[in-house]
Short mmCIF file of N, CA and C in Angstrom, two decimals:
data_model
loop_
_atom_site.label_atom_id
_atom_site.label_comp_id
_atom_site.label_asym_id
_atom_site.label_seq_id
_atom_site.Cartn_x
_atom_site.Cartn_y
_atom_site.Cartn_z
N GLN A 15 19.12 -32.52 5.19
CA GLN A 15 19.84 -32.00 4.03
C GLN A 15 19.31 -32.65 2.76
N VAL A 16 18.86 -31.81 1.85
CA VAL A 16 18.30 -32.32 0.61
C VAL A 16 19.43 -32.68 -0.35
N GLN A 17 19.31 -33.85 -0.95
CA GLN A 17 20.26 -34.26 -1.98
C GLN A 17 19.51 -34.80 -3.18
N LEU A 18 19.96 -34.41 -4.34
CA LEU A 18 19.46 -34.94 -5.60
C LEU A 18 20.66 -35.51 -6.34
N LEU A 19 20.57 -36.77 -6.73
CA LEU A 19 21.70 -37.44 -7.36
C LEU A 19 21.28 -38.01 -8.70
N GLU A 20 21.81 -37.42 -9.77
CA GLU A 20 21.51 -37.89 -11.12
C GLU A 20 22.45 -39.03 -11.52
N SER A 21 21.95 -39.89 -12.38
CA SER A 21 22.77 -40.96 -12.93
C SER A 21 22.20 -41.36 -14.28
N GLY A 22 22.98 -42.15 -15.03
CA GLY A 22 22.49 -42.68 -16.29
C GLY A 22 23.02 -42.01 -17.54
N GLY A 23 23.80 -40.95 -17.37
CA GLY A 23 24.36 -40.29 -18.54
C GLY A 23 25.42 -41.14 -19.21
N GLY A 24 25.84 -40.69 -20.38
CA GLY A 24 26.88 -41.42 -21.09
C GLY A 24 27.05 -40.92 -22.50
N LEU A 25 27.85 -41.67 -23.26
CA LEU A 25 28.12 -41.36 -24.67
C LEU A 25 27.36 -42.34 -25.54
N VAL A 26 26.53 -41.82 -26.42
CA VAL A 26 25.74 -42.68 -27.31
C VAL A 26 25.77 -42.09 -28.72
N GLN A 27 25.36 -42.89 -29.68
CA GLN A 27 25.25 -42.42 -31.05
C GLN A 27 23.87 -41.82 -31.30
N ALA A 28 23.80 -40.98 -32.29
CA ALA A 28 22.52 -40.39 -32.67
C ALA A 28 21.51 -41.50 -32.95
N GLY A 29 20.29 -41.29 -32.48
CA GLY A 29 19.23 -42.27 -32.66
C GLY A 29 19.08 -43.23 -31.49
N ALA A 30 20.04 -43.24 -30.60
CA ALA A 30 20.00 -44.15 -29.46
C ALA A 30 19.09 -43.62 -28.36
N SER A 31 18.95 -44.42 -27.32
CA SER A 31 18.13 -44.06 -26.16
C SER A 31 18.98 -44.11 -24.89
N LEU A 32 18.57 -43.33 -23.92
CA LEU A 32 19.17 -43.34 -22.59
C LEU A 32 18.08 -43.07 -21.59
N ARG A 33 18.25 -43.59 -20.37
CA ARG A 33 17.35 -43.24 -19.29
C ARG A 33 18.15 -42.64 -18.15
N LEU A 34 17.81 -41.42 -17.82
CA LEU A 34 18.41 -40.75 -16.67
C LEU A 34 17.55 -40.98 -15.44
N SER A 35 18.20 -41.07 -14.30
CA SER A 35 17.51 -41.19 -13.01
C SER A 35 17.98 -40.08 -12.09
N CYS A 36 17.12 -39.70 -11.18
CA CYS A 36 17.47 -38.72 -10.16
C CYS A 36 16.87 -39.20 -8.84
N ALA A 37 17.73 -39.59 -7.93
CA ALA A 37 17.30 -40.07 -6.63
C ALA A 37 17.35 -38.93 -5.62
N ALA A 38 16.25 -38.73 -4.92
CA ALA A 38 16.13 -37.63 -3.97
C ALA A 38 16.14 -38.15 -2.54
N SER A 39 16.70 -37.35 -1.65
CA SER A 39 16.67 -37.67 -0.22
C SER A 39 16.60 -36.38 0.57
N GLY A 40 16.11 -36.48 1.80
CA GLY A 40 16.05 -35.32 2.67
C GLY A 40 14.84 -34.43 2.47
N LEU A 41 13.87 -34.88 1.71
CA LEU A 41 12.65 -34.10 1.50
C LEU A 41 11.47 -35.04 1.36
N THR A 42 10.27 -34.49 1.58
CA THR A 42 9.05 -35.28 1.37
C THR A 42 8.78 -35.26 -0.13
N PHE A 43 9.23 -36.28 -0.78
CA PHE A 43 9.37 -36.27 -2.24
C PHE A 43 8.06 -35.96 -2.95
N SER A 44 6.98 -36.55 -2.52
CA SER A 44 5.71 -36.37 -3.24
C SER A 44 5.18 -34.95 -3.14
N TRP A 45 5.73 -34.14 -2.23
CA TRP A 45 5.30 -32.75 -2.12
C TRP A 45 5.95 -31.87 -3.18
N TYR A 46 6.94 -32.38 -3.86
CA TYR A 46 7.74 -31.57 -4.76
C TYR A 46 7.49 -31.90 -6.22
N ALA A 47 7.26 -30.84 -6.99
CA ALA A 47 7.37 -30.99 -8.43
C ALA A 47 8.85 -31.16 -8.76
N MET A 48 9.13 -31.88 -9.81
CA MET A 48 10.51 -32.13 -10.22
C MET A 48 10.71 -31.68 -11.66
N GLY A 49 11.90 -31.25 -11.95
CA GLY A 49 12.20 -30.80 -13.29
C GLY A 49 13.53 -31.34 -13.79
N TRP A 50 13.64 -31.45 -15.08
CA TRP A 50 14.92 -31.74 -15.73
C TRP A 50 15.30 -30.51 -16.57
N PHE A 51 16.54 -30.11 -16.44
CA PHE A 51 17.10 -29.02 -17.22
C PHE A 51 18.40 -29.52 -17.83
N ARG A 52 18.90 -28.79 -18.82
CA ARG A 52 20.17 -29.16 -19.40
C ARG A 52 20.96 -27.90 -19.77
N GLN A 53 22.27 -28.08 -19.80
CA GLN A 53 23.14 -26.96 -20.15
C GLN A 53 24.26 -27.47 -21.03
N ALA A 54 24.30 -26.93 -22.24
CA ALA A 54 25.37 -27.24 -23.18
C ALA A 54 26.50 -26.22 -23.00
N PRO A 55 27.71 -26.57 -23.41
CA PRO A 55 28.84 -25.64 -23.27
C PRO A 55 28.55 -24.31 -23.95
N GLY A 56 28.77 -23.23 -23.23
CA GLY A 56 28.58 -21.89 -23.78
C GLY A 56 27.14 -21.44 -23.89
N LYS A 57 26.23 -22.25 -23.37
CA LYS A 57 24.81 -21.90 -23.45
C LYS A 57 24.20 -21.80 -22.06
N GLU A 58 23.06 -21.14 -21.99
CA GLU A 58 22.34 -21.04 -20.73
C GLU A 58 21.63 -22.36 -20.42
N ARG A 59 21.35 -22.53 -19.16
CA ARG A 59 20.60 -23.71 -18.75
C ARG A 59 19.18 -23.60 -19.31
N GLU A 60 18.70 -24.69 -19.88
CA GLU A 60 17.38 -24.65 -20.50
C GLU A 60 16.47 -25.74 -19.94
N PHE A 61 15.22 -25.42 -19.93
CA PHE A 61 14.18 -26.33 -19.45
C PHE A 61 14.02 -27.51 -20.40
N VAL A 62 13.85 -28.69 -19.82
CA VAL A 62 13.60 -29.90 -20.61
C VAL A 62 12.21 -30.45 -20.32
N ALA A 63 11.93 -30.72 -19.05
CA ALA A 63 10.65 -31.32 -18.68
C ALA A 63 10.40 -31.11 -17.20
N THR A 64 9.13 -31.19 -16.83
CA THR A 64 8.77 -31.09 -15.42
C THR A 64 7.55 -31.97 -15.15
N ILE A 65 7.41 -32.38 -13.91
CA ILE A 65 6.32 -33.27 -13.52
C ILE A 65 5.81 -32.84 -12.15
N SER A 66 4.52 -32.91 -11.95
CA SER A 66 3.93 -32.55 -10.68
C SER A 66 4.22 -33.61 -9.62
N GLY A 67 3.91 -33.28 -8.38
CA GLY A 67 4.22 -34.18 -7.27
C GLY A 67 3.55 -35.54 -7.37
N ASN A 68 2.34 -35.58 -7.88
CA ASN A 68 1.62 -36.85 -8.01
C ASN A 68 1.78 -37.46 -9.39
N GLY A 69 2.55 -36.81 -10.24
CA GLY A 69 2.79 -37.32 -11.58
C GLY A 69 1.68 -37.06 -12.57
N GLY A 70 0.65 -36.35 -12.15
CA GLY A 70 -0.49 -36.15 -13.01
C GLY A 70 -0.32 -35.09 -14.09
N MET A 71 0.65 -34.25 -13.93
CA MET A 71 0.88 -33.18 -14.91
C MET A 71 2.34 -33.24 -15.36
N ARG A 72 2.52 -33.22 -16.65
CA ARG A 72 3.87 -33.22 -17.23
C ARG A 72 3.91 -32.17 -18.32
N VAL A 73 5.02 -31.47 -18.38
CA VAL A 73 5.22 -30.45 -19.41
C VAL A 73 6.60 -30.66 -20.01
N TYR A 74 6.69 -30.52 -21.33
CA TYR A 74 7.95 -30.72 -22.02
C TYR A 74 8.29 -29.51 -22.87
N SER A 75 9.57 -29.32 -23.08
CA SER A 75 9.98 -28.29 -24.03
C SER A 75 9.67 -28.78 -25.44
N ASP A 76 9.50 -27.85 -26.35
CA ASP A 76 9.19 -28.22 -27.73
C ASP A 76 10.31 -29.05 -28.35
N SER A 77 11.53 -28.80 -27.91
CA SER A 77 12.67 -29.48 -28.53
C SER A 77 12.75 -30.97 -28.17
N VAL A 78 12.06 -31.40 -27.11
CA VAL A 78 12.14 -32.81 -26.72
C VAL A 78 10.78 -33.50 -26.76
N LYS A 79 9.72 -32.74 -26.98
CA LYS A 79 8.38 -33.32 -26.97
C LYS A 79 8.28 -34.43 -28.00
N GLY A 80 7.74 -35.56 -27.57
CA GLY A 80 7.61 -36.70 -28.46
C GLY A 80 8.80 -37.62 -28.46
N ARG A 81 9.92 -37.17 -27.91
CA ARG A 81 11.13 -38.01 -27.84
C ARG A 81 11.51 -38.37 -26.41
N PHE A 82 11.23 -37.46 -25.48
CA PHE A 82 11.58 -37.67 -24.07
C PHE A 82 10.31 -37.89 -23.26
N THR A 83 10.42 -38.73 -22.24
CA THR A 83 9.31 -38.96 -21.32
C THR A 83 9.82 -38.88 -19.90
N MET A 84 9.18 -38.02 -19.12
CA MET A 84 9.53 -37.89 -17.71
C MET A 84 8.52 -38.65 -16.87
N SER A 85 9.02 -39.34 -15.84
CA SER A 85 8.14 -40.07 -14.95
C SER A 85 8.73 -40.04 -13.54
N ARG A 86 7.96 -40.49 -12.59
CA ARG A 86 8.44 -40.52 -11.21
C ARG A 86 7.87 -41.73 -10.49
N ASP A 87 8.63 -42.18 -9.50
CA ASP A 87 8.20 -43.26 -8.63
C ASP A 87 8.33 -42.73 -7.21
N ASN A 88 7.23 -42.30 -6.63
CA ASN A 88 7.29 -41.68 -5.31
C ASN A 88 7.66 -42.68 -4.22
N ALA A 89 7.42 -43.94 -4.45
CA ALA A 89 7.82 -44.95 -3.47
C ALA A 89 9.34 -45.09 -3.41
N LYS A 90 10.01 -44.74 -4.52
CA LYS A 90 11.47 -44.84 -4.58
C LYS A 90 12.15 -43.48 -4.52
N ASN A 91 11.37 -42.42 -4.37
CA ASN A 91 11.93 -41.06 -4.33
C ASN A 91 12.81 -40.78 -5.55
N THR A 92 12.33 -41.19 -6.70
CA THR A 92 13.14 -41.11 -7.91
C THR A 92 12.32 -40.58 -9.09
N VAL A 93 12.95 -39.74 -9.88
CA VAL A 93 12.37 -39.33 -11.16
C VAL A 93 13.26 -39.84 -12.27
N TYR A 94 12.64 -40.00 -13.43
CA TYR A 94 13.34 -40.55 -14.59
C TYR A 94 13.13 -39.64 -15.79
N LEU A 95 14.07 -39.71 -16.71
CA LEU A 95 13.92 -39.07 -18.00
C LEU A 95 14.32 -40.09 -19.05
N GLN A 96 13.33 -40.65 -19.71
CA GLN A 96 13.58 -41.59 -20.80
C GLN A 96 13.78 -40.79 -22.08
N MET A 97 14.95 -40.91 -22.66
CA MET A 97 15.30 -40.13 -23.84
C MET A 97 15.46 -41.08 -25.03
N SER A 98 14.74 -40.80 -26.08
CA SER A 98 14.80 -41.62 -27.28
C SER A 98 15.13 -40.75 -28.48
N SER A 99 15.53 -41.40 -29.57
CA SER A 99 15.86 -40.69 -30.81
C SER A 99 16.79 -39.51 -30.53
N LEU A 100 17.83 -39.79 -29.78
CA LEU A 100 18.74 -38.72 -29.37
C LEU A 100 19.45 -38.11 -30.56
N LYS A 101 19.67 -36.80 -30.44
CA LYS A 101 20.32 -36.02 -31.49
C LYS A 101 21.59 -35.40 -30.92
N PRO A 102 22.54 -35.06 -31.78
CA PRO A 102 23.76 -34.39 -31.27
C PRO A 102 23.44 -33.12 -30.49
N GLU A 103 22.38 -32.42 -30.86
CA GLU A 103 22.02 -31.20 -30.15
C GLU A 103 21.45 -31.45 -28.76
N ASP A 104 21.24 -32.70 -28.41
CA ASP A 104 20.83 -33.04 -27.03
C ASP A 104 22.04 -33.14 -26.10
N THR A 105 23.23 -33.03 -26.64
CA THR A 105 24.44 -33.10 -25.83
C THR A 105 24.47 -31.96 -24.82
N ALA A 106 24.60 -32.32 -23.54
CA ALA A 106 24.58 -31.33 -22.47
C ALA A 106 24.79 -32.04 -21.14
N VAL A 107 24.98 -31.24 -20.11
CA VAL A 107 24.88 -31.75 -18.75
C VAL A 107 23.41 -31.64 -18.35
N TYR A 108 22.85 -32.73 -17.87
CA TYR A 108 21.45 -32.77 -17.48
C TYR A 108 21.34 -32.71 -15.96
N TYR A 109 20.49 -31.80 -15.50
CA TYR A 109 20.29 -31.58 -14.08
C TYR A 109 18.84 -31.87 -13.69
N CYS A 110 18.66 -32.47 -12.53
CA CYS A 110 17.31 -32.53 -11.99
C CYS A 110 17.19 -31.50 -10.88
N ALA A 111 15.96 -31.07 -10.65
CA ALA A 111 15.70 -30.02 -9.67
C ALA A 111 14.35 -30.26 -9.01
N ALA A 112 14.20 -29.74 -7.80
CA ALA A 112 12.97 -29.91 -7.03
C ALA A 112 12.35 -28.55 -6.73
N ASP A 113 11.05 -28.46 -6.91
CA ASP A 113 10.28 -27.24 -6.68
C ASP A 113 9.19 -27.55 -5.66
N ARG A 114 9.17 -26.80 -4.56
CA ARG A 114 8.22 -27.11 -3.47
C ARG A 114 6.77 -26.92 -3.89
N TYR A 115 6.52 -26.20 -4.96
CA TYR A 115 5.12 -25.86 -5.23
C TYR A 115 4.59 -26.41 -6.55
N TYR A 116 5.12 -25.91 -7.69
CA TYR A 116 4.48 -26.22 -8.96
C TYR A 116 5.50 -26.73 -9.98
N PRO A 117 5.02 -27.50 -10.95
CA PRO A 117 5.90 -27.86 -12.06
C PRO A 117 6.08 -26.66 -12.98
N ARG A 118 7.29 -26.12 -13.01
CA ARG A 118 7.52 -24.86 -13.73
C ARG A 118 8.68 -24.98 -14.70
N ARG A 119 8.70 -24.07 -15.66
CA ARG A 119 9.74 -24.07 -16.69
C ARG A 119 10.96 -23.24 -16.31
N THR A 120 10.85 -22.41 -15.30
CA THR A 120 11.90 -21.44 -14.99
C THR A 120 12.85 -22.00 -13.94
N ALA A 121 14.12 -22.07 -14.30
CA ALA A 121 15.11 -22.66 -13.40
C ALA A 121 15.20 -21.92 -12.07
N ALA A 122 15.07 -20.61 -12.09
CA ALA A 122 15.22 -19.82 -10.87
C ALA A 122 14.15 -20.13 -9.83
N GLU A 123 13.04 -20.76 -10.24
CA GLU A 123 11.96 -21.07 -9.31
C GLU A 123 12.24 -22.33 -8.50
N TYR A 124 13.20 -23.11 -8.90
CA TYR A 124 13.44 -24.39 -8.24
C TYR A 124 14.29 -24.20 -6.99
N ASP A 125 14.00 -25.04 -5.99
CA ASP A 125 14.62 -24.89 -4.69
C ASP A 125 15.91 -25.68 -4.52
N TYR A 126 15.98 -26.84 -5.14
CA TYR A 126 17.14 -27.72 -4.97
C TYR A 126 17.58 -28.27 -6.31
N TRP A 127 18.90 -28.50 -6.40
CA TRP A 127 19.49 -28.98 -7.66
C TRP A 127 20.48 -30.10 -7.39
N GLY A 128 20.56 -31.00 -8.38
CA GLY A 128 21.59 -32.00 -8.36
C GLY A 128 22.86 -31.49 -9.02
N GLN A 129 23.87 -32.34 -9.06
CA GLN A 129 25.16 -31.96 -9.62
C GLN A 129 25.23 -32.16 -11.13
N GLY A 130 24.32 -32.92 -11.68
CA GLY A 130 24.28 -33.10 -13.13
C GLY A 130 24.93 -34.38 -13.60
N THR A 131 24.51 -34.82 -14.79
CA THR A 131 25.09 -35.98 -15.44
C THR A 131 25.28 -35.65 -16.92
N GLN A 132 26.42 -36.01 -17.46
CA GLN A 132 26.76 -35.65 -18.84
C GLN A 132 26.11 -36.62 -19.82
N VAL A 133 25.49 -36.05 -20.82
CA VAL A 133 24.97 -36.83 -21.95
C VAL A 133 25.65 -36.31 -23.21
N THR A 134 26.29 -37.20 -23.94
CA THR A 134 26.96 -36.83 -25.18
C THR A 134 26.43 -37.71 -26.30
N VAL A 135 25.95 -37.06 -27.36
CA VAL A 135 25.39 -37.77 -28.50
C VAL A 135 26.27 -37.50 -29.70
N SER A 136 26.86 -38.54 -30.24
CA SER A 136 27.73 -38.39 -31.40
C SER A 136 26.94 -38.59 -32.69
N SER A 137 27.39 -37.93 -33.73
CA SER A 137 26.67 -38.01 -35.02
C SER A 137 27.20 -39.15 -35.87
#
């Protein structure tokens, strides 16, 4: 049984930093591309970042490029999202997801999802 467990969310002020983690189990982690998505109240789930299985390829949305960094530690079956210079518009539930094949931007392509962690940025 595949499980993805996000952690690290919280309430911070604008300009602060947070690091999200997503611990995976029940899958051969290095075979999977991983993605971070987010969903704000009343909005659709949107792509944030994705990373290939070996960590060699990373893609970011324009809205977070230069502020967020995604990384992975295959020895720990964990991916991270380092978020800096946070803005109120970054407020959302953040989800990690696993894709058996490629690092992709489309949520529907992902095979497994975590339950999400709330990030709230106050102005």
